[in-house]
Amino acid sequence: MADLAWVVLATLAFGVGRHARPAHAVAGGLVLCAATLALVWADDAPAPVPVVLTVAPGFVVGRLLRDRRQVQDRLAARARELENEREAYAQLSVRYERARIAAELHDIVAHALSVMVVQAAAGQRLARVDPELTAETFAAIGSAAREAEADLERLVGLLAGTEPAGATPDLRLVEDLVARAAGTGLNVSLEFAGDRAGLPGSTVQTAYRVVQESVTNALRHAAGSAVRIVVRGERDDLVVEVCNDPATGPGSLDGVGTGNGLRGLRERLGEHGGVLVAGPSADGGWAVRARVPRHQA
């Protein structure tokens, strides 16, 4: 009967160590020690021997298993947290990529449509008085459409990962854009200043989008105004300034537009450590100033 009691004590010690909370484990250990001492007196055995051979091993083994289970539970909980974070990050990445694609599409399509609408309106007025200029006007519409098509193909290539490697974009893109805008009848000038050597393609592309959006807005809302563009290289940044005078006639696309273009550019620049400021100028026109980092974050 005494042997059975020792087995029961060992089992209880294991259970206390395995399942009891720290405070309860201490209380349970004291109770087990008291029970062990009672058996010691009953069996006339040396006190340390039963404690060492029964209560202590069972309690220690139970405690080690409890600690192991707690570590496993914490690791499993952390794994679930990491999985949730991964899913949240993936969803955020998808939303960010959708916003980036939408901004690219806006930049491409809005500019081309603005040019085509302005030229179509001019073509209607010229059709009866100057057939030669009318032909040039519709040629410009075709050129704007082809440019938009090429840009869309480039964007699709980027998304599909099939765009062939090519030359790094340079500021001639801005020159070509201004030349096309001038071909629509827009009174636009372009000036380069400062150090522009060694500009990364991403910096040039962002500067191009700033000029493109500004020219598009001038075509929409500032008919007859003069547009002045300055691209200036500084030590750490490429500064783009676009100013237009007050409109002298009704805009061809007055009331069109949601402001998403400038808002998207602000966000794009902000993500890379740049800044864009746009608003009315002192003379009643409009001014855009962007600071594009040479080495985007």
PDB file of C-alpha atoms in Angstrom:
ATOM      1  CA  MET A   1       0.000   0.000   0.000  1.00  0.00           C
ATOM      2  CA  ALA A   2       2.893   2.333   0.793  1.00  0.00           C
ATOM      3  CA  ASP A   3       4.428   1.640  -2.620  1.00  0.00           C
ATOM      4  CA  LEU A   4       1.164   2.619  -4.289  1.00  0.00           C
ATOM      5  CA  ALA A   5       1.154   5.844  -2.290  1.00  0.00           C
ATOM      6  CA  TRP A   6       4.617   6.714  -3.591  1.00  0.00           C
ATOM      7  CA  VAL A   7       3.431   6.098  -7.166  1.00  0.00           C
ATOM      8  CA  VAL A   8       0.430   8.339  -6.570  1.00  0.00           C
ATOM      9  CA  LEU A   9       2.671  11.063  -5.154  1.00  0.00           C
ATOM     10  CA  ALA A  10       5.016  10.849  -8.148  1.00  0.00           C
ATOM     11  CA  THR A  11       2.051  11.063 -10.536  1.00  0.00           C
ATOM     12  CA  LEU A  12       0.594  14.026  -8.677  1.00  0.00           C
ATOM     13  CA  ALA A  13       3.971  15.762  -8.712  1.00  0.00           C
ATOM     14  CA  PHE A  14       4.161  15.288 -12.475  1.00  0.00           C
ATOM     15  CA  GLY A  15       0.612  16.626 -12.899  1.00  0.00           C
ATOM     16  CA  VAL A  16       1.308  19.683 -10.760  1.00  0.00           C
ATOM     17  CA  GLY A  17       4.482  20.455 -12.667  1.00  0.00           C
ATOM     18  CA  ARG A  18       2.841  19.812 -16.050  1.00  0.00           C
ATOM     19  CA  HIS A  19      -0.415  21.724 -15.665  1.00  0.00           C
ATOM     20  CA  ALA A  20      -0.345  24.092 -12.693  1.00  0.00           C
ATOM     21  CA  ARG A  21       0.365  27.775 -12.950  1.00  0.00           C
ATOM     22  CA  PRO A  22       3.467  28.990 -11.072  1.00  0.00           C
ATOM     23  CA  ALA A  23       1.584  30.075  -7.924  1.00  0.00           C
ATOM     24  CA  HIS A  24      -0.511  26.921  -7.905  1.00  0.00           C
ATOM     25  CA  ALA A  25       2.575  24.815  -8.562  1.00  0.00           C
ATOM     26  CA  VAL A  26       4.238  26.204  -5.426  1.00  0.00           C
ATOM     27  CA  ALA A  27       1.160  25.453  -3.337  1.00  0.00           C
ATOM     28  CA  GLY A  28       0.840  21.997  -4.853  1.00  0.00           C
ATOM     29  CA  GLY A  29       4.516  21.329  -4.240  1.00  0.00           C
ATOM     30  CA  LEU A  30       4.150  22.216  -0.578  1.00  0.00           C
ATOM     31  CA  VAL A  31       1.160  19.887  -0.236  1.00  0.00           C
ATOM     32  CA  LEU A  32       3.099  17.074  -1.912  1.00  0.00           C
ATOM     33  CA  CYS A  33       6.077  17.660   0.344  1.00  0.00           C
ATOM     34  CA  ALA A  34       3.792  17.441   3.368  1.00  0.00           C
ATOM     35  CA  ALA A  35       2.295  14.204   2.056  1.00  0.00           C
ATOM     36  CA  THR A  36       5.771  12.850   1.413  1.00  0.00           C
ATOM     37  CA  LEU A  37       6.859  13.660   4.957  1.00  0.00           C
ATOM     38  CA  ALA A  38       3.777  11.892   6.278  1.00  0.00           C
ATOM     39  CA  LEU A  39       4.738   8.761   4.345  1.00  0.00           C
ATOM     40  CA  VAL A  40       8.306   9.082   5.546  1.00  0.00           C
ATOM     41  CA  TRP A  41       7.163   9.029   9.156  1.00  0.00           C
ATOM     42  CA  ALA A  42       4.933   6.085   8.385  1.00  0.00           C
ATOM     43  CA  ASP A  43       7.740   4.089   6.686  1.00  0.00           C
ATOM     44  CA  ASP A  44      10.554   5.327   8.918  1.00  0.00           C
ATOM     45  CA  ALA A  45      12.563   6.143   5.718  1.00  0.00           C
ATOM     46  CA  PRO A  46      15.196   8.906   5.552  1.00  0.00           C
ATOM     47  CA  ALA A  47      13.339  12.095   4.555  1.00  0.00           C
ATOM     48  CA  PRO A  48      15.512  13.258   1.631  1.00  0.00           C
ATOM     49  CA  VAL A  49      15.361   9.949  -0.225  1.00  0.00           C
ATOM     50  CA  PRO A  50      11.581   9.861  -0.961  1.00  0.00           C
ATOM     51  CA  VAL A  51      11.560  13.513  -1.925  1.00  0.00           C
ATOM     52  CA  VAL A  52      14.448  13.067  -4.345  1.00  0.00           C
ATOM     53  CA  LEU A  53      13.128   9.829  -5.822  1.00  0.00           C
ATOM     54  CA  THR A  54       9.437  10.706  -6.134  1.00  0.00           C
ATOM     55  CA  VAL A  55       8.262  14.293  -5.829  1.00  0.00           C
ATOM     56  CA  ALA A  56      11.246  16.139  -7.331  1.00  0.00           C
ATOM     57  CA  PRO A  57      11.675  14.119 -10.583  1.00  0.00           C
ATOM     58  CA  GLY A  58       7.956  14.104 -11.333  1.00  0.00           C
ATOM     59  CA  PHE A  59       7.633  17.816 -10.691  1.00  0.00           C
ATOM     60  CA  VAL A  60      10.726  18.713 -12.769  1.00  0.00           C
ATOM     61  CA  VAL A  61       9.697  16.547 -15.728  1.00  0.00           C
ATOM     62  CA  GLY A  62       6.181  17.970 -15.655  1.00  0.00           C
ATOM     63  CA  ARG A  63       7.532  21.503 -15.467  1.00  0.00           C
ATOM     64  CA  LEU A  64       9.868  20.962 -18.413  1.00  0.00           C
ATOM     65  CA  LEU A  65       7.010  19.617 -20.525  1.00  0.00           C
ATOM     66  CA  ARG A  66       4.836  22.590 -19.545  1.00  0.00           C
ATOM     67  CA  ASP A  67       7.594  25.045 -20.525  1.00  0.00           C
ATOM     68  CA  ARG A  68       8.063  23.228 -23.823  1.00  0.00           C
ATOM     69  CA  ARG A  69       4.348  23.446 -24.581  1.00  0.00           C
ATOM     70  CA  GLN A  70       4.318  27.167 -23.786  1.00  0.00           C
ATOM     71  CA  VAL A  71       7.255  27.762 -26.120  1.00  0.00           C
ATOM     72  CA  GLN A  72       5.482  25.810 -28.867  1.00  0.00           C
ATOM     73  CA  ASP A  73       2.295  27.812 -28.307  1.00  0.00           C
ATOM     74  CA  ARG A  74       4.203  31.105 -28.495  1.00  0.00           C
ATOM     75  CA  LEU A  75       5.968  30.017 -31.665  1.00  0.00           C
ATOM     76  CA  ALA A  76       2.661  28.963 -33.228  1.00  0.00           C
ATOM     77  CA  ALA A  77       1.066  32.291 -32.269  1.00  0.00           C
ATOM     78  CA  ARG A  78       4.017  34.191 -33.717  1.00  0.00           C
ATOM     79  CA  ALA A  79       3.780  32.144 -36.908  1.00  0.00           C
ATOM     80  CA  ARG A  80       0.099  33.098 -37.205  1.00  0.00           C
ATOM     81  CA  GLU A  81       0.970  36.760 -36.643  1.00  0.00           C
ATOM     82  CA  LEU A  82       3.655  36.627 -39.330  1.00  0.00           C
ATOM     83  CA  GLU A  83       1.239  34.964 -41.745  1.00  0.00           C
ATOM     84  CA  ASN A  84      -1.370  37.651 -41.076  1.00  0.00           C
ATOM     85  CA  GLU A  85       1.260  40.359 -41.561  1.00  0.00           C
ATOM     86  CA  ARG A  86       2.371  38.715 -44.813  1.00  0.00           C
ATOM     87  CA  GLU A  87      -1.199  38.647 -46.113  1.00  0.00           C
ATOM     88  CA  ALA A  88      -1.758  42.276 -45.088  1.00  0.00           C
ATOM     89  CA  TYR A  89       1.485  43.304 -46.789  1.00  0.00           C
ATOM     90  CA  ALA A  90       0.500  41.403 -49.933  1.00  0.00           C
ATOM     91  CA  GLN A  91      -2.875  43.165 -50.015  1.00  0.00           C
ATOM     92  CA  LEU A  92      -1.190  46.527 -49.465  1.00  0.00           C
ATOM     93  CA  SER A  93       1.259  45.786 -52.278  1.00  0.00           C
ATOM     94  CA  VAL A  94      -1.618  44.947 -54.618  1.00  0.00           C
ATOM     95  CA  ARG A  95      -3.416  48.203 -53.755  1.00  0.00           C
ATOM     96  CA  TYR A  96      -0.211  50.177 -54.207  1.00  0.00           C
ATOM     97  CA  GLU A  97       0.477  48.554 -57.575  1.00  0.00           C
ATOM     98  CA  ARG A  98      -3.074  49.241 -58.740  1.00  0.00           C
ATOM     99  CA  ALA A  99      -2.717  52.888 -57.744  1.00  0.00           C
ATOM    100  CA  ARG A 100       0.624  53.116 -59.552  1.00  0.00           C
ATOM    101  CA  ILE A 101      -0.823  51.594 -62.719  1.00  0.00           C
ATOM    102  CA  ALA A 102      -3.833  53.923 -62.531  1.00  0.00           C
ATOM    103  CA  ALA A 103      -1.498  56.914 -62.209  1.00  0.00           C
ATOM    104  CA  GLU A 104       0.546  55.775 -65.214  1.00  0.00           C
ATOM    105  CA  LEU A 105      -2.595  55.267 -67.294  1.00  0.00           C
ATOM    106  CA  HIS A 106      -3.878  58.683 -66.260  1.00  0.00           C
ATOM    107  CA  ASP A 107      -0.617  60.353 -67.269  1.00  0.00           C
ATOM    108  CA  ILE A 108      -0.550  58.625 -70.641  1.00  0.00           C
ATOM    109  CA  VAL A 109      -4.190  58.829 -71.646  1.00  0.00           C
ATOM    110  CA  ALA A 110      -5.084  62.243 -70.215  1.00  0.00           C
ATOM    111  CA  HIS A 111      -2.271  63.999 -72.054  1.00  0.00           C
ATOM    112  CA  ALA A 112      -2.995  62.295 -75.374  1.00  0.00           C
ATOM    113  CA  LEU A 113      -6.731  62.958 -75.130  1.00  0.00           C
ATOM    114  CA  SER A 114      -6.180  66.605 -74.239  1.00  0.00           C
ATOM    115  CA  VAL A 115      -3.968  67.092 -77.281  1.00  0.00           C
ATOM    116  CA  MET A 116      -6.442  65.300 -79.536  1.00  0.00           C
ATOM    117  CA  VAL A 117      -9.425  67.285 -78.256  1.00  0.00           C
ATOM    118  CA  VAL A 118      -7.620  70.606 -78.713  1.00  0.00           C
ATOM    119  CA  GLN A 119      -6.500  69.649 -82.205  1.00  0.00           C
ATOM    120  CA  ALA A 120      -9.916  68.326 -83.175  1.00  0.00           C
ATOM    121  CA  ALA A 121     -11.521  71.595 -82.112  1.00  0.00           C
ATOM    122  CA  ALA A 122      -8.942  73.516 -84.131  1.00  0.00           C
ATOM    123  CA  GLY A 123      -9.495  71.224 -87.105  1.00  0.00           C
ATOM    124  CA  GLN A 124     -13.210  71.958 -87.090  1.00  0.00           C
ATOM    125  CA  ARG A 125     -12.539  75.684 -87.233  1.00  0.00           C
ATOM    126  CA  LEU A 126      -9.906  75.368 -89.959  1.00  0.00           C
ATOM    127  CA  ALA A 127     -11.696  72.868 -92.174  1.00  0.00           C
ATOM    128  CA  ARG A 128     -13.472  75.524 -94.226  1.00  0.00           C
ATOM    129  CA  VAL A 129     -10.750  78.159 -94.358  1.00  0.00           C
ATOM    130  CA  ASP A 130      -7.381  76.403 -94.590  1.00  0.00           C
ATOM    131  CA  PRO A 131      -7.393  72.774 -95.756  1.00  0.00           C
ATOM    132  CA  GLU A 132      -3.582  72.571 -95.507  1.00  0.00           C
ATOM    133  CA  LEU A 133      -3.531  73.534 -91.835  1.00  0.00           C
ATOM    134  CA  THR A 134      -6.463  71.204 -91.272  1.00  0.00           C
ATOM    135  CA  ALA A 135      -4.385  68.313 -92.588  1.00  0.00           C
ATOM    136  CA  GLU A 136      -1.534  69.265 -90.242  1.00  0.00           C
ATOM    137  CA  THR A 137      -3.951  69.413 -87.339  1.00  0.00           C
ATOM    138  CA  PHE A 138      -5.292  65.945 -87.951  1.00  0.00           C
ATOM    139  CA  ALA A 139      -1.734  64.685 -88.450  1.00  0.00           C
ATOM    140  CA  ALA A 140      -0.987  65.972 -84.953  1.00  0.00           C
ATOM    141  CA  ILE A 141      -4.015  64.063 -83.653  1.00  0.00           C
ATOM    142  CA  GLY A 142      -2.662  60.902 -85.232  1.00  0.00           C
ATOM    143  CA  SER A 143       0.771  61.551 -83.735  1.00  0.00           C
ATOM    144  CA  ALA A 144      -0.703  61.988 -80.246  1.00  0.00           C
ATOM    145  CA  ALA A 145      -2.675  58.769 -80.630  1.00  0.00           C
ATOM    146  CA  ARG A 146       0.410  56.836 -81.754  1.00  0.00           C
ATOM    147  CA  GLU A 147       2.423  58.249 -78.865  1.00  0.00           C
ATOM    148  CA  ALA A 148      -0.246  57.121 -76.394  1.00  0.00           C
ATOM    149  CA  GLU A 149      -0.350  53.698 -78.018  1.00  0.00           C
ATOM    150  CA  ALA A 150       3.434  53.343 -77.700  1.00  0.00           C
ATOM    151  CA  ASP A 151       3.324  54.418 -74.059  1.00  0.00           C
ATOM    152  CA  LEU A 152       0.547  51.935 -73.322  1.00  0.00           C
ATOM    153  CA  GLU A 153       2.518  49.155 -74.991  1.00  0.00           C
ATOM    154  CA  ARG A 154       5.523  50.090 -72.854  1.00  0.00           C
ATOM    155  CA  LEU A 155       3.375  49.994 -69.711  1.00  0.00           C
ATOM    156  CA  VAL A 156       1.929  46.599 -70.641  1.00  0.00           C
ATOM    157  CA  GLY A 157       5.466  45.349 -71.275  1.00  0.00           C
ATOM    158  CA  LEU A 158       6.554  46.513 -67.842  1.00  0.00           C
ATOM    159  CA  LEU A 159       3.592  44.791 -66.185  1.00  0.00           C
ATOM    160  CA  ALA A 160       4.159  41.567 -68.097  1.00  0.00           C
ATOM    161  CA  GLY A 161       7.924  41.663 -67.579  1.00  0.00           C
ATOM    162  CA  THR A 162       8.512  41.469 -71.338  1.00  0.00           C
ATOM    163  CA  GLU A 163       9.751  44.995 -72.005  1.00  0.00           C
ATOM    164  CA  PRO A 164      13.092  44.755 -73.820  1.00  0.00           C
ATOM    165  CA  ALA A 165      16.102  46.430 -72.282  1.00  0.00           C
ATOM    166  CA  GLY A 166      16.715  49.790 -73.891  1.00  0.00           C
ATOM    167  CA  ALA A 167      18.529  53.047 -73.458  1.00  0.00           C
ATOM    168  CA  THR A 168      18.118  54.927 -70.196  1.00  0.00           C
ATOM    169  CA  PRO A 169      15.577  57.756 -70.571  1.00  0.00           C
ATOM    170  CA  ASP A 170      17.122  61.217 -70.812  1.00  0.00           C
ATOM    171  CA  LEU A 171      15.841  64.785 -70.898  1.00  0.00           C
ATOM    172  CA  ARG A 172      15.299  64.632 -74.645  1.00  0.00           C
ATOM    173  CA  LEU A 173      11.980  63.074 -73.678  1.00  0.00           C
ATOM    174  CA  VAL A 174      11.010  66.434 -72.185  1.00  0.00           C
ATOM    175  CA  GLU A 175      12.206  68.280 -75.298  1.00  0.00           C
ATOM    176  CA  ASP A 176      10.112  66.016 -77.526  1.00  0.00           C
ATOM    177  CA  LEU A 177       7.071  66.487 -75.294  1.00  0.00           C
ATOM    178  CA  VAL A 178       7.392  70.278 -75.412  1.00  0.00           C
ATOM    179  CA  ALA A 179       7.858  70.198 -79.185  1.00  0.00           C
ATOM    180  CA  ARG A 180       4.654  68.191 -79.593  1.00  0.00           C
ATOM    181  CA  ALA A 181       2.788  70.568 -77.300  1.00  0.00           C
ATOM    182  CA  ALA A 182       4.037  73.534 -79.323  1.00  0.00           C
ATOM    183  CA  GLY A 183       2.750  71.780 -82.422  1.00  0.00           C
ATOM    184  CA  THR A 184      -0.769  72.005 -81.021  1.00  0.00           C
ATOM    185  CA  GLY A 185      -0.483  75.797 -80.928  1.00  0.00           C
ATOM    186  CA  LEU A 186       0.433  76.046 -77.247  1.00  0.00           C
ATOM    187  CA  ASN A 187       2.762  78.973 -76.515  1.00  0.00           C
ATOM    188  CA  VAL A 188       5.358  77.009 -74.548  1.00  0.00           C
ATOM    189  CA  SER A 189       9.054  77.538 -73.831  1.00  0.00           C
ATOM    190  CA  LEU A 190      11.634  75.204 -72.293  1.00  0.00           C
ATOM    191  CA  GLU A 191      14.859  76.126 -70.519  1.00  0.00           C
ATOM    192  CA  PHE A 192      17.530  73.850 -69.078  1.00  0.00           C
ATOM    193  CA  ALA A 193      19.936  74.991 -66.368  1.00  0.00           C
ATOM    194  CA  GLY A 194      22.436  73.597 -63.896  1.00  0.00           C
ATOM    195  CA  ASP A 195      24.168  70.234 -63.818  1.00  0.00           C
ATOM    196  CA  ARG A 196      22.074  67.552 -65.497  1.00  0.00           C
ATOM    197  CA  ALA A 197      24.777  64.955 -66.098  1.00  0.00           C
ATOM    198  CA  GLY A 198      24.339  61.394 -64.893  1.00  0.00           C
ATOM    199  CA  LEU A 199      20.632  61.587 -64.119  1.00  0.00           C
ATOM    200  CA  PRO A 200      19.080  58.168 -63.404  1.00  0.00           C
ATOM    201  CA  GLY A 201      16.276  57.053 -65.695  1.00  0.00           C
ATOM    202  CA  SER A 202      13.771  57.040 -62.818  1.00  0.00           C
ATOM    203  CA  THR A 203      14.519  60.705 -62.069  1.00  0.00           C
ATOM    204  CA  VAL A 204      14.123  61.675 -65.726  1.00  0.00           C
ATOM    205  CA  GLN A 205      10.873  59.708 -65.998  1.00  0.00           C
ATOM    206  CA  THR A 206       9.405  61.444 -62.950  1.00  0.00           C
ATOM    207  CA  ALA A 207      10.432  64.879 -64.261  1.00  0.00           C
ATOM    208  CA  TYR A 208       8.854  63.990 -67.601  1.00  0.00           C
ATOM    209  CA  ARG A 209       5.569  63.110 -65.880  1.00  0.00           C
ATOM    210  CA  VAL A 210       5.576  66.431 -64.020  1.00  0.00           C
ATOM    211  CA  VAL A 211       6.010  68.362 -67.272  1.00  0.00           C
ATOM    212  CA  GLN A 212       3.453  66.181 -69.045  1.00  0.00           C
ATOM    213  CA  GLU A 213       0.791  66.709 -66.380  1.00  0.00           C
ATOM    214  CA  SER A 214       1.462  70.458 -66.263  1.00  0.00           C
ATOM    215  CA  VAL A 215       1.251  70.821 -70.044  1.00  0.00           C
ATOM    216  CA  THR A 216      -1.935  68.735 -70.073  1.00  0.00           C
ATOM    217  CA  ASN A 217      -3.519  71.014 -67.477  1.00  0.00           C
ATOM    218  CA  ALA A 218      -2.474  74.110 -69.438  1.00  0.00           C
ATOM    219  CA  LEU A 219      -4.127  72.695 -72.562  1.00  0.00           C
ATOM    220  CA  ARG A 220      -7.261  71.945 -70.579  1.00  0.00           C
ATOM    221  CA  HIS A 221      -7.710  75.043 -68.501  1.00  0.00           C
ATOM    222  CA  ALA A 222      -5.463  77.874 -69.728  1.00  0.00           C
ATOM    223  CA  ALA A 223      -6.267  78.428 -73.376  1.00  0.00           C
ATOM    224  CA  GLY A 224      -4.117  81.113 -74.980  1.00  0.00           C
ATOM    225  CA  SER A 225      -1.707  81.389 -72.051  1.00  0.00           C
ATOM    226  CA  ALA A 226       2.073  81.240 -72.263  1.00  0.00           C
ATOM    227  CA  VAL A 227       3.682  78.277 -70.527  1.00  0.00           C
ATOM    228  CA  ARG A 228       7.270  78.484 -69.257  1.00  0.00           C
ATOM    229  CA  ILE A 229       9.160  75.353 -68.259  1.00  0.00           C
ATOM    230  CA  VAL A 230      12.498  75.351 -66.449  1.00  0.00           C
ATOM    231  CA  VAL A 231      14.404  72.145 -65.682  1.00  0.00           C
ATOM    232  CA  ARG A 232      17.349  72.834 -63.400  1.00  0.00           C
ATOM    233  CA  GLY A 233      19.907  70.373 -62.113  1.00  0.00           C
ATOM    234  CA  GLU A 234      21.119  70.849 -58.551  1.00  0.00           C
ATOM    235  CA  ARG A 235      23.554  68.822 -56.458  1.00  0.00           C
ATOM    236  CA  ASP A 236      20.988  66.444 -54.974  1.00  0.00           C
ATOM    237  CA  ASP A 237      17.827  67.147 -56.971  1.00  0.00           C
ATOM    238  CA  LEU A 238      16.381  67.892 -60.359  1.00  0.00           C
ATOM    239  CA  VAL A 239      14.041  70.869 -60.020  1.00  0.00           C
ATOM    240  CA  VAL A 240      11.137  71.242 -62.457  1.00  0.00           C
ATOM    241  CA  GLU A 241       9.186  74.503 -62.602  1.00  0.00           C
ATOM    242  CA  VAL A 242       6.181  75.020 -64.883  1.00  0.00           C
ATOM    243  CA  CYS A 243       4.311  78.334 -64.870  1.00  0.00           C
ATOM    244  CA  ASN A 244       1.510  79.541 -67.098  1.00  0.00           C
ATOM    245  CA  ASP A 245      -0.130  82.933 -67.416  1.00  0.00           C
ATOM    246  CA  PRO A 246      -3.852  83.426 -66.843  1.00  0.00           C
ATOM    247  CA  ALA A 247      -6.022  82.014 -69.610  1.00  0.00           C
ATOM    248  CA  THR A 248      -6.979  84.437 -72.366  1.00  0.00           C
ATOM    249  CA  GLY A 249      -9.815  82.296 -73.681  1.00  0.00           C
ATOM    250  CA  PRO A 250     -12.112  79.474 -72.632  1.00  0.00           C
ATOM    251  CA  GLY A 251     -10.279  76.222 -71.964  1.00  0.00           C
ATOM    252  CA  SER A 252     -10.993  73.452 -74.425  1.00  0.00           C
ATOM    253  CA  LEU A 253     -11.583  71.086 -71.551  1.00  0.00           C
ATOM    254  CA  ASP A 254     -12.791  73.380 -68.773  1.00  0.00           C
ATOM    255  CA  GLY A 255     -14.486  71.388 -66.031  1.00  0.00           C
ATOM    256  CA  VAL A 256     -12.731  68.177 -67.033  1.00  0.00           C
ATOM    257  CA  GLY A 257     -10.373  66.502 -64.603  1.00  0.00           C
ATOM    258  CA  THR A 258     -10.438  65.442 -60.984  1.00  0.00           C
ATOM    259  CA  GLY A 259      -7.034  66.550 -59.760  1.00  0.00           C
ATOM    260  CA  ASN A 260      -5.862  62.935 -59.602  1.00  0.00           C
ATOM    261  CA  GLY A 261      -2.871  63.698 -61.803  1.00  0.00           C
ATOM    262  CA  LEU A 262      -1.231  66.191 -59.454  1.00  0.00           C
ATOM    263  CA  ARG A 263      -2.279  64.184 -56.415  1.00  0.00           C
ATOM    264  CA  GLY A 264      -0.681  61.068 -57.865  1.00  0.00           C
ATOM    265  CA  LEU A 265       2.509  62.973 -58.656  1.00  0.00           C
ATOM    266  CA  ARG A 266       2.689  64.306 -55.094  1.00  0.00           C
ATOM    267  CA  GLU A 267       2.361  60.785 -53.738  1.00  0.00           C
ATOM    268  CA  ARG A 268       4.936  59.427 -56.173  1.00  0.00           C
ATOM    269  CA  LEU A 269       7.449  62.118 -55.289  1.00  0.00           C
ATOM    270  CA  GLY A 270       6.747  61.807 -51.578  1.00  0.00           C
ATOM    271  CA  GLU A 271       7.499  58.086 -51.672  1.00  0.00           C
ATOM    272  CA  HIS A 272      10.940  58.822 -53.139  1.00  0.00           C
ATOM    273  CA  GLY A 273      11.874  61.744 -50.907  1.00  0.00           C
ATOM    274  CA  GLY A 274      10.773  64.490 -53.305  1.00  0.00           C
ATOM    275  CA  VAL A 275       8.141  67.194 -53.114  1.00  0.00           C
ATOM    276  CA  LEU A 276       5.641  68.845 -55.460  1.00  0.00           C
ATOM    277  CA  VAL A 277       3.887  72.162 -54.853  1.00  0.00           C
ATOM    278  CA  ALA A 278       1.157  73.456 -57.160  1.00  0.00           C
ATOM    279  CA  GLY A 279      -1.214  76.389 -56.910  1.00  0.00           C
ATOM    280  CA  PRO A 280      -2.250  79.793 -58.233  1.00  0.00           C
ATOM    281  CA  SER A 281       0.537  82.257 -58.961  1.00  0.00           C
ATOM    282  CA  ALA A 282       0.578  85.934 -58.002  1.00  0.00           C
ATOM    283  CA  ASP A 283      -0.447  87.039 -61.510  1.00  0.00           C
ATOM    284  CA  GLY A 284      -3.515  84.786 -61.573  1.00  0.00           C
ATOM    285  CA  GLY A 285      -1.903  81.963 -63.482  1.00  0.00           C
ATOM    286  CA  TRP A 286      -0.766  78.596 -62.228  1.00  0.00           C
ATOM    287  CA  ALA A 287       2.610  77.356 -61.008  1.00  0.00           C
ATOM    288  CA  VAL A 288       3.981  73.882 -60.408  1.00  0.00           C
ATOM    289  CA  ARG A 289       7.321  73.250 -58.723  1.00  0.00           C
ATOM    290  CA  ALA A 290       8.717  69.768 -58.200  1.00  0.00           C
ATOM    291  CA  ARG A 291      11.937  68.674 -56.562  1.00  0.00           C
ATOM    292  CA  VAL A 292      12.940  65.222 -57.824  1.00  0.00           C
ATOM    293  CA  PRO A 293      15.803  63.484 -55.962  1.00  0.00           C
ATOM    294  CA  ARG A 294      18.690  62.399 -58.166  1.00  0.00           C
ATOM    295  CA  HIS A 295      18.881  59.144 -56.250  1.00  0.00           C
ATOM    296  CA  GLN A 296      15.353  58.187 -55.352  1.00  0.00           C
ATOM    297  CA  ALA A 297      14.803  56.403 -52.054  1.00  0.00           C
TER     298      ALA A 297
END
